[in-house]
Short mmCIF file of C-alpha atoms in Angstrom, two decimals:
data_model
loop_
_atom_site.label_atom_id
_atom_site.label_comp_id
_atom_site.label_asym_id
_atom_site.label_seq_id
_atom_site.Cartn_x
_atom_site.Cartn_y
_atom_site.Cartn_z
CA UNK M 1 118.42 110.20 83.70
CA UNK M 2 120.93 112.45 81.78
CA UNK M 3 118.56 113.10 79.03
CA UNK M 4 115.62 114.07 81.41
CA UNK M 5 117.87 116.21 83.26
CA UNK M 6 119.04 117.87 80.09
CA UNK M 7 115.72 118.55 79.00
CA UNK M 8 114.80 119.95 82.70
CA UNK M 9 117.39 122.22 82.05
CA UNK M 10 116.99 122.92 78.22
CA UNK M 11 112.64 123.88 79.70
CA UNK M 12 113.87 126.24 82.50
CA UNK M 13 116.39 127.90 80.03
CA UNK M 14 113.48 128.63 77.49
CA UNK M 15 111.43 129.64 80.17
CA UNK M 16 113.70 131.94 81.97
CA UNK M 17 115.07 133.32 78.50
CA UNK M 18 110.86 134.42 77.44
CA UNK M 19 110.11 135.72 80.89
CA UNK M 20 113.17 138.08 79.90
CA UNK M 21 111.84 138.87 76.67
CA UNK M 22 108.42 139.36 78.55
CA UNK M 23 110.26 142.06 80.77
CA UNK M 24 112.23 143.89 77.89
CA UNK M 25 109.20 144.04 75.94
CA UNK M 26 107.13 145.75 78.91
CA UNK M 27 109.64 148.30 80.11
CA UNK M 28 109.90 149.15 75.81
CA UNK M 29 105.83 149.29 75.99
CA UNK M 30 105.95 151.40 78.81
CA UNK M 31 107.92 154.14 77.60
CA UNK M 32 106.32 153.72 73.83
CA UNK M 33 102.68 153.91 75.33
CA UNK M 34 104.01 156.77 77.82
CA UNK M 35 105.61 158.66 74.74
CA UNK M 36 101.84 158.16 72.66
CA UNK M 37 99.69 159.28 75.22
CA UNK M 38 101.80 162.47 75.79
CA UNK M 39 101.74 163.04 72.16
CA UNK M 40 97.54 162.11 71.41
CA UNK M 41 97.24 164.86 74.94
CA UNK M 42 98.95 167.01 73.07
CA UNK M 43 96.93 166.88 69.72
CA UNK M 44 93.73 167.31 71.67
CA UNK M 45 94.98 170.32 73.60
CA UNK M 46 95.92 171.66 70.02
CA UNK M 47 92.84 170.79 68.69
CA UNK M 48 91.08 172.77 71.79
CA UNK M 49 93.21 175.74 71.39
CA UNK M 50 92.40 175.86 67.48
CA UNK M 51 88.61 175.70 68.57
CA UNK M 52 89.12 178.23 70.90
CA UNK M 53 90.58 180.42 68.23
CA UNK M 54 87.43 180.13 65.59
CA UNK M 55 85.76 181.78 68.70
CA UNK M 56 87.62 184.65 68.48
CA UNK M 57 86.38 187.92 66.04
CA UNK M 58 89.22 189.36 64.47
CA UNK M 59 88.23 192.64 63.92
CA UNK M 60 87.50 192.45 67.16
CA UNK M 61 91.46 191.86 68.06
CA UNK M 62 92.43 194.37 65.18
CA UNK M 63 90.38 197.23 67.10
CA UNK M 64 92.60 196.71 69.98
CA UNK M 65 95.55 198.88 70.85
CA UNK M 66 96.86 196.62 73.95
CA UNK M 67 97.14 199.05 76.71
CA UNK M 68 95.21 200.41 79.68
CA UNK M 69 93.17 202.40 77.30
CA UNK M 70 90.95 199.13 75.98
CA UNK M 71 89.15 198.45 79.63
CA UNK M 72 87.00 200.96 78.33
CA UNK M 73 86.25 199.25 74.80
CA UNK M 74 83.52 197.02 74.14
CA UNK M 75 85.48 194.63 71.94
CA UNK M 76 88.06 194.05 75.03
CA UNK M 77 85.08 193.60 77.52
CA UNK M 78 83.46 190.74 74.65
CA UNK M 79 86.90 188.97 74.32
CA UNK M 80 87.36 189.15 78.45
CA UNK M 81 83.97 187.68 79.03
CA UNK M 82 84.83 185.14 75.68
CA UNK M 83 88.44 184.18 77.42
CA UNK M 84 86.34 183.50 80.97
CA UNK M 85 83.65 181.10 79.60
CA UNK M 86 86.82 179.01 77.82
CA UNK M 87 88.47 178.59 80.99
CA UNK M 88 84.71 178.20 83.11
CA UNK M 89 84.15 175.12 80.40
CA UNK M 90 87.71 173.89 80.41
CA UNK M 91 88.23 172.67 83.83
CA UNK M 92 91.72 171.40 83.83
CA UNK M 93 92.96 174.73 82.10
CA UNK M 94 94.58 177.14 84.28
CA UNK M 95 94.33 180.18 81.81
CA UNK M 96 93.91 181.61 78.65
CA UNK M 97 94.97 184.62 77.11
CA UNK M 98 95.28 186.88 74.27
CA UNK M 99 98.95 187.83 73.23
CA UNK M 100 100.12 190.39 70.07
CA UNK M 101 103.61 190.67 69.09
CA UNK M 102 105.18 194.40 68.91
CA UNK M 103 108.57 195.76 67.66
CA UNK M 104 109.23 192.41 66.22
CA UNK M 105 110.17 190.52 69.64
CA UNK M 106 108.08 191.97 72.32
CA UNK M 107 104.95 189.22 73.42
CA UNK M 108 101.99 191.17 75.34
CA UNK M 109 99.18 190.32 76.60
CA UNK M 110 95.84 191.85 74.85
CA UNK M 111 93.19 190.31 77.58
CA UNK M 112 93.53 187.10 79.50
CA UNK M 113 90.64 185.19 81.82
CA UNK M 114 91.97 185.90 85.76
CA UNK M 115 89.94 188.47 88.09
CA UNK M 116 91.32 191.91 87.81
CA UNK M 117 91.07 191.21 91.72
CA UNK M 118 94.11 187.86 91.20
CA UNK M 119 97.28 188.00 91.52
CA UNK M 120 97.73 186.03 88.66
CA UNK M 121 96.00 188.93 86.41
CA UNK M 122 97.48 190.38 83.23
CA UNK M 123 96.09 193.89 81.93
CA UNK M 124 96.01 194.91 79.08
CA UNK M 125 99.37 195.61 77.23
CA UNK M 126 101.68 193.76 80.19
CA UNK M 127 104.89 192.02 78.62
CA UNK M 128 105.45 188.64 78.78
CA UNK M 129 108.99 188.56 79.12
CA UNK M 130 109.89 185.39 79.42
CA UNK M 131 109.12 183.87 76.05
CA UNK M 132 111.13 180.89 74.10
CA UNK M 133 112.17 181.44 70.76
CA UNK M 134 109.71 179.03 69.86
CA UNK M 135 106.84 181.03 70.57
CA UNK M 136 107.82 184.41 68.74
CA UNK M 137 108.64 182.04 65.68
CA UNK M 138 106.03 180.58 65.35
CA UNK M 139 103.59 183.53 66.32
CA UNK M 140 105.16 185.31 63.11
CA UNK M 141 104.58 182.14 60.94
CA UNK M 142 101.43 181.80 61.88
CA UNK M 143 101.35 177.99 62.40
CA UNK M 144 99.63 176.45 65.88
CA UNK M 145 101.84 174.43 68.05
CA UNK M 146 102.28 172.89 71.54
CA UNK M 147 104.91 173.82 73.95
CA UNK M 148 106.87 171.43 75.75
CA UNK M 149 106.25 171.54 79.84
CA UNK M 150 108.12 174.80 80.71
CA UNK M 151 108.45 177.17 83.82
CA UNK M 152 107.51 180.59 83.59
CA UNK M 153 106.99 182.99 86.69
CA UNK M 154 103.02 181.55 87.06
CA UNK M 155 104.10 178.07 87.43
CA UNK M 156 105.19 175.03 84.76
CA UNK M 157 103.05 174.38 82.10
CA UNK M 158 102.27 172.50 79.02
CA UNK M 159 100.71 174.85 76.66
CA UNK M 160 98.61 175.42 73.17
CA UNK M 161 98.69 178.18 70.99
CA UNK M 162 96.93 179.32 68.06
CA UNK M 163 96.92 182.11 65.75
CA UNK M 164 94.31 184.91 65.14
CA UNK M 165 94.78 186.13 61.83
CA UNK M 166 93.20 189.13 59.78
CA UNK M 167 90.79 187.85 57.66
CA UNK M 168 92.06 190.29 54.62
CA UNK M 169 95.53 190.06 54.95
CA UNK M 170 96.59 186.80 56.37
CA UNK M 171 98.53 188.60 59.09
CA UNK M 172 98.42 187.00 62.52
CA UNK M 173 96.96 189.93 64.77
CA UNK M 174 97.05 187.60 68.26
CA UNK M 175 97.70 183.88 69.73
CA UNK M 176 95.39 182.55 71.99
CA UNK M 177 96.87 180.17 74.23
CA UNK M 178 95.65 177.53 76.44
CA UNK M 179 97.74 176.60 79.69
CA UNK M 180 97.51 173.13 81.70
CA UNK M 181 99.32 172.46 84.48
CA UNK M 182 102.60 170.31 83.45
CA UNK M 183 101.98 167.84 87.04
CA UNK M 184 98.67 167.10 86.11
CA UNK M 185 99.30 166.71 82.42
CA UNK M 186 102.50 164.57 82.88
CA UNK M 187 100.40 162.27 85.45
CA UNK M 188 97.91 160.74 82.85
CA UNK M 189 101.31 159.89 81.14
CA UNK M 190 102.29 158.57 83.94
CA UNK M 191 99.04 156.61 85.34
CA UNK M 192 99.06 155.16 81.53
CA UNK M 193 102.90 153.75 81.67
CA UNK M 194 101.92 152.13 84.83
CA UNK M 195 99.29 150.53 83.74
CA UNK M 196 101.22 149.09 81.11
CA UNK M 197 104.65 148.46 83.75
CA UNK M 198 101.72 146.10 85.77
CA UNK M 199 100.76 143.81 83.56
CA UNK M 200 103.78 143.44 82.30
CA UNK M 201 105.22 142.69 86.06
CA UNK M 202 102.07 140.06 86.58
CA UNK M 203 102.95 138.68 83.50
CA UNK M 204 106.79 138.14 84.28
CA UNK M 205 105.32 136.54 87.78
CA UNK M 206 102.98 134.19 86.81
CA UNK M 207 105.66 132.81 84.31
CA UNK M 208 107.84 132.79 86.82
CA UNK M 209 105.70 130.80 89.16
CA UNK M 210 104.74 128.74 86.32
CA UNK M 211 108.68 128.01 85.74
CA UNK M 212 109.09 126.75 89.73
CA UNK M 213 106.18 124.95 89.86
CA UNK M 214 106.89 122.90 86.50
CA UNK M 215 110.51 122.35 87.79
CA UNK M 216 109.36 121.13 91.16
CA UNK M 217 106.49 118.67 88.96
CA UNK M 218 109.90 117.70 87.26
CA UNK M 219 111.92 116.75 90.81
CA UNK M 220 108.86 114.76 91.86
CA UNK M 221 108.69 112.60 89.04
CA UNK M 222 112.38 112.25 88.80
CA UNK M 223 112.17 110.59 92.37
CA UNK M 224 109.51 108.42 91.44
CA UNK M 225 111.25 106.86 88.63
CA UNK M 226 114.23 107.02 90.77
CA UNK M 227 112.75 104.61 93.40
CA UNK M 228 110.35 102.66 91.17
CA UNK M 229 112.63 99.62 91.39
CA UNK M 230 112.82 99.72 94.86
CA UNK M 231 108.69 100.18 95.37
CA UNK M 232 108.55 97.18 92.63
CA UNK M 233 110.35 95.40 94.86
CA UNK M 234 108.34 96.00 98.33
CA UNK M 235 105.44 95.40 96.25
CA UNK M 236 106.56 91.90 95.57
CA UNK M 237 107.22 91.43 99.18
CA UNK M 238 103.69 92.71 100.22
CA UNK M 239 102.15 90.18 97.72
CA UNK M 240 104.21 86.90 99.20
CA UNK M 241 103.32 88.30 102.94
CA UNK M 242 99.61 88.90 101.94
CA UNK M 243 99.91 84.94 100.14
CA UNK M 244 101.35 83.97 103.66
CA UNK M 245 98.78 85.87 105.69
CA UNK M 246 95.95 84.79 103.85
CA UNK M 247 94.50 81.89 105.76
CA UNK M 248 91.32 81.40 103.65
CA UNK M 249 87.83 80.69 105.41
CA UNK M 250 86.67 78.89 107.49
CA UNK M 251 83.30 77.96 109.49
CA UNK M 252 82.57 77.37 112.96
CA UNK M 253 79.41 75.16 114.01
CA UNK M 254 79.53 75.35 117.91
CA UNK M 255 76.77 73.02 118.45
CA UNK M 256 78.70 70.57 116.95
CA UNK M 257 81.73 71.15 117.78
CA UNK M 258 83.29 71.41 114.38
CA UNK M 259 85.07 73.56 111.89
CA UNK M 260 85.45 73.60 108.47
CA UNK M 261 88.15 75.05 106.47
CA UNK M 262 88.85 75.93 103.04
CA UNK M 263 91.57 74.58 100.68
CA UNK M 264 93.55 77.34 101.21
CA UNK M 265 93.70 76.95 104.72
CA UNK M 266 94.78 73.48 104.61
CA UNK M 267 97.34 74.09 101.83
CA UNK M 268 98.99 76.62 104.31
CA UNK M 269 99.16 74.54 107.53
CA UNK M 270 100.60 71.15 105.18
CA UNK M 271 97.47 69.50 106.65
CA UNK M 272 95.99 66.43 105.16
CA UNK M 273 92.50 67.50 103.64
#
């Protein structure tokens, strides 16, 4: 009984100790799946904003003087109807835009794709004065990149950027950038780490049902063998008092007035045959 109950233990130990390995390995899943969606959202946002630049005519940008003074040119009116159909066909972006760099530090805005009617509307030649260090870096290295979800006075956003550079020179004349809004962005990440966090919860469960279920299998065969000896022993007892009890057969002729029985009978009542 000391073995078996050794093993009972040694099984529910196992168990318990892969149900835990079970649950470390989900909550690391979670966050590593979390961590590679963010960063495969990412590369496709870059890989829109990169599209979105190869739209973009750089002379067209070059002919630009970013100020009030190109609502009246043709190549702003092209690049505002250009920036409109990107956002019209990109339904979870919120904006994009057209930014130049002047005086080494200064980010403006050359033509972006809000209303001139919405608040949210950025003329030609308004500052954008609340860039990261990031962004100015990288606009003068002329290298796309993804920012980070960050706050800025329209809201928090994860955003792409990519250059528009002079086909002559090399020079990066613009950026055009690509914003989604951070909440919904960070909710695919999160709707995917769930999904992960779930099955790893139903798998920890089942185990764990499996684990009290096998130990209460365990406690009902223990009591079996427990009380084997004694149900060996009633047995015995039922087969003397079904011996006893059995009185064999017997037949009844009522016309005559006789009856006949069978050895066993006779054996059992000590009668003389």
């Amino acid at each position: 009984m000391h073995i078996q109950n050794s093993k009972k233990a040694g099984f529910i130990a196992v168990a318990i100790a892969i149900t835990l390995v079970i649950i470390f390995a989900g909550v690391f899943a979670t966050f590593k799946v979390g961590a590679m969606v963010s960063e495969k959202q990412k590369e496709k946002l870059l890989v829109r904003a990169e599209n979105a630049a190869i739209l973009i005519d750089a002379d067209s940008v070059k002919s630009l003087q970013g100020s009030d003074a190109d609502l009246s040119s043709s190549s702003y009116n092209d690049l505002k109807g250009k920036m409109t159909k990107l956002k019209a066909v990109n339904s979870d972006a919120r904006f994009f835009y057209l930014m130049g760099l002047r005086d080494s530090n200064q980010l403006f805005f050359f033509v972006d794709s809000e209303n001139p009617t919405s608040q949210d509307y950025s003329a030609p030649g308004d500052p954008y004065n609340e860039p990261g260090e990031e962004e100015i870096s990288n606009f003068k290295k002329g290298v796309p990149y993804v920012q980070n979800p960050y706050t800025d006075s329209w809201g928090t956003w994860v955003s792409a950027s990519a250059p528009i550079k002079d086909t002559q020179t090399g020079a990066t004349l613009a950026v055009i950038g690509i914003d989604i809004d951070a909440h919904e962005f960070q909710s695919n990440v999160r709707n995917a780490s769930l999904l992960v966090g779930g099955i790893t919860l139903f798998l920890a469960l089942f185990l764990l049902y499996l684990i009290l279920y096998i130990k209460k299998s365990h406690e009902t065969i223990d009591f079996i063998s427990k009380h084997s000896d004694d149900m060996a022993v009633s047995y015995s007892y039922l087969k003397e008092a079904e011996t006893i009890a059995e009185l064999g057969r017997f037949t009844l002729t009522v016309s005559k007035g006789s009856m006949d029985l069978d050895d066993t009978a006779f054996d059992v009542c000590d009668l003389p045959k």
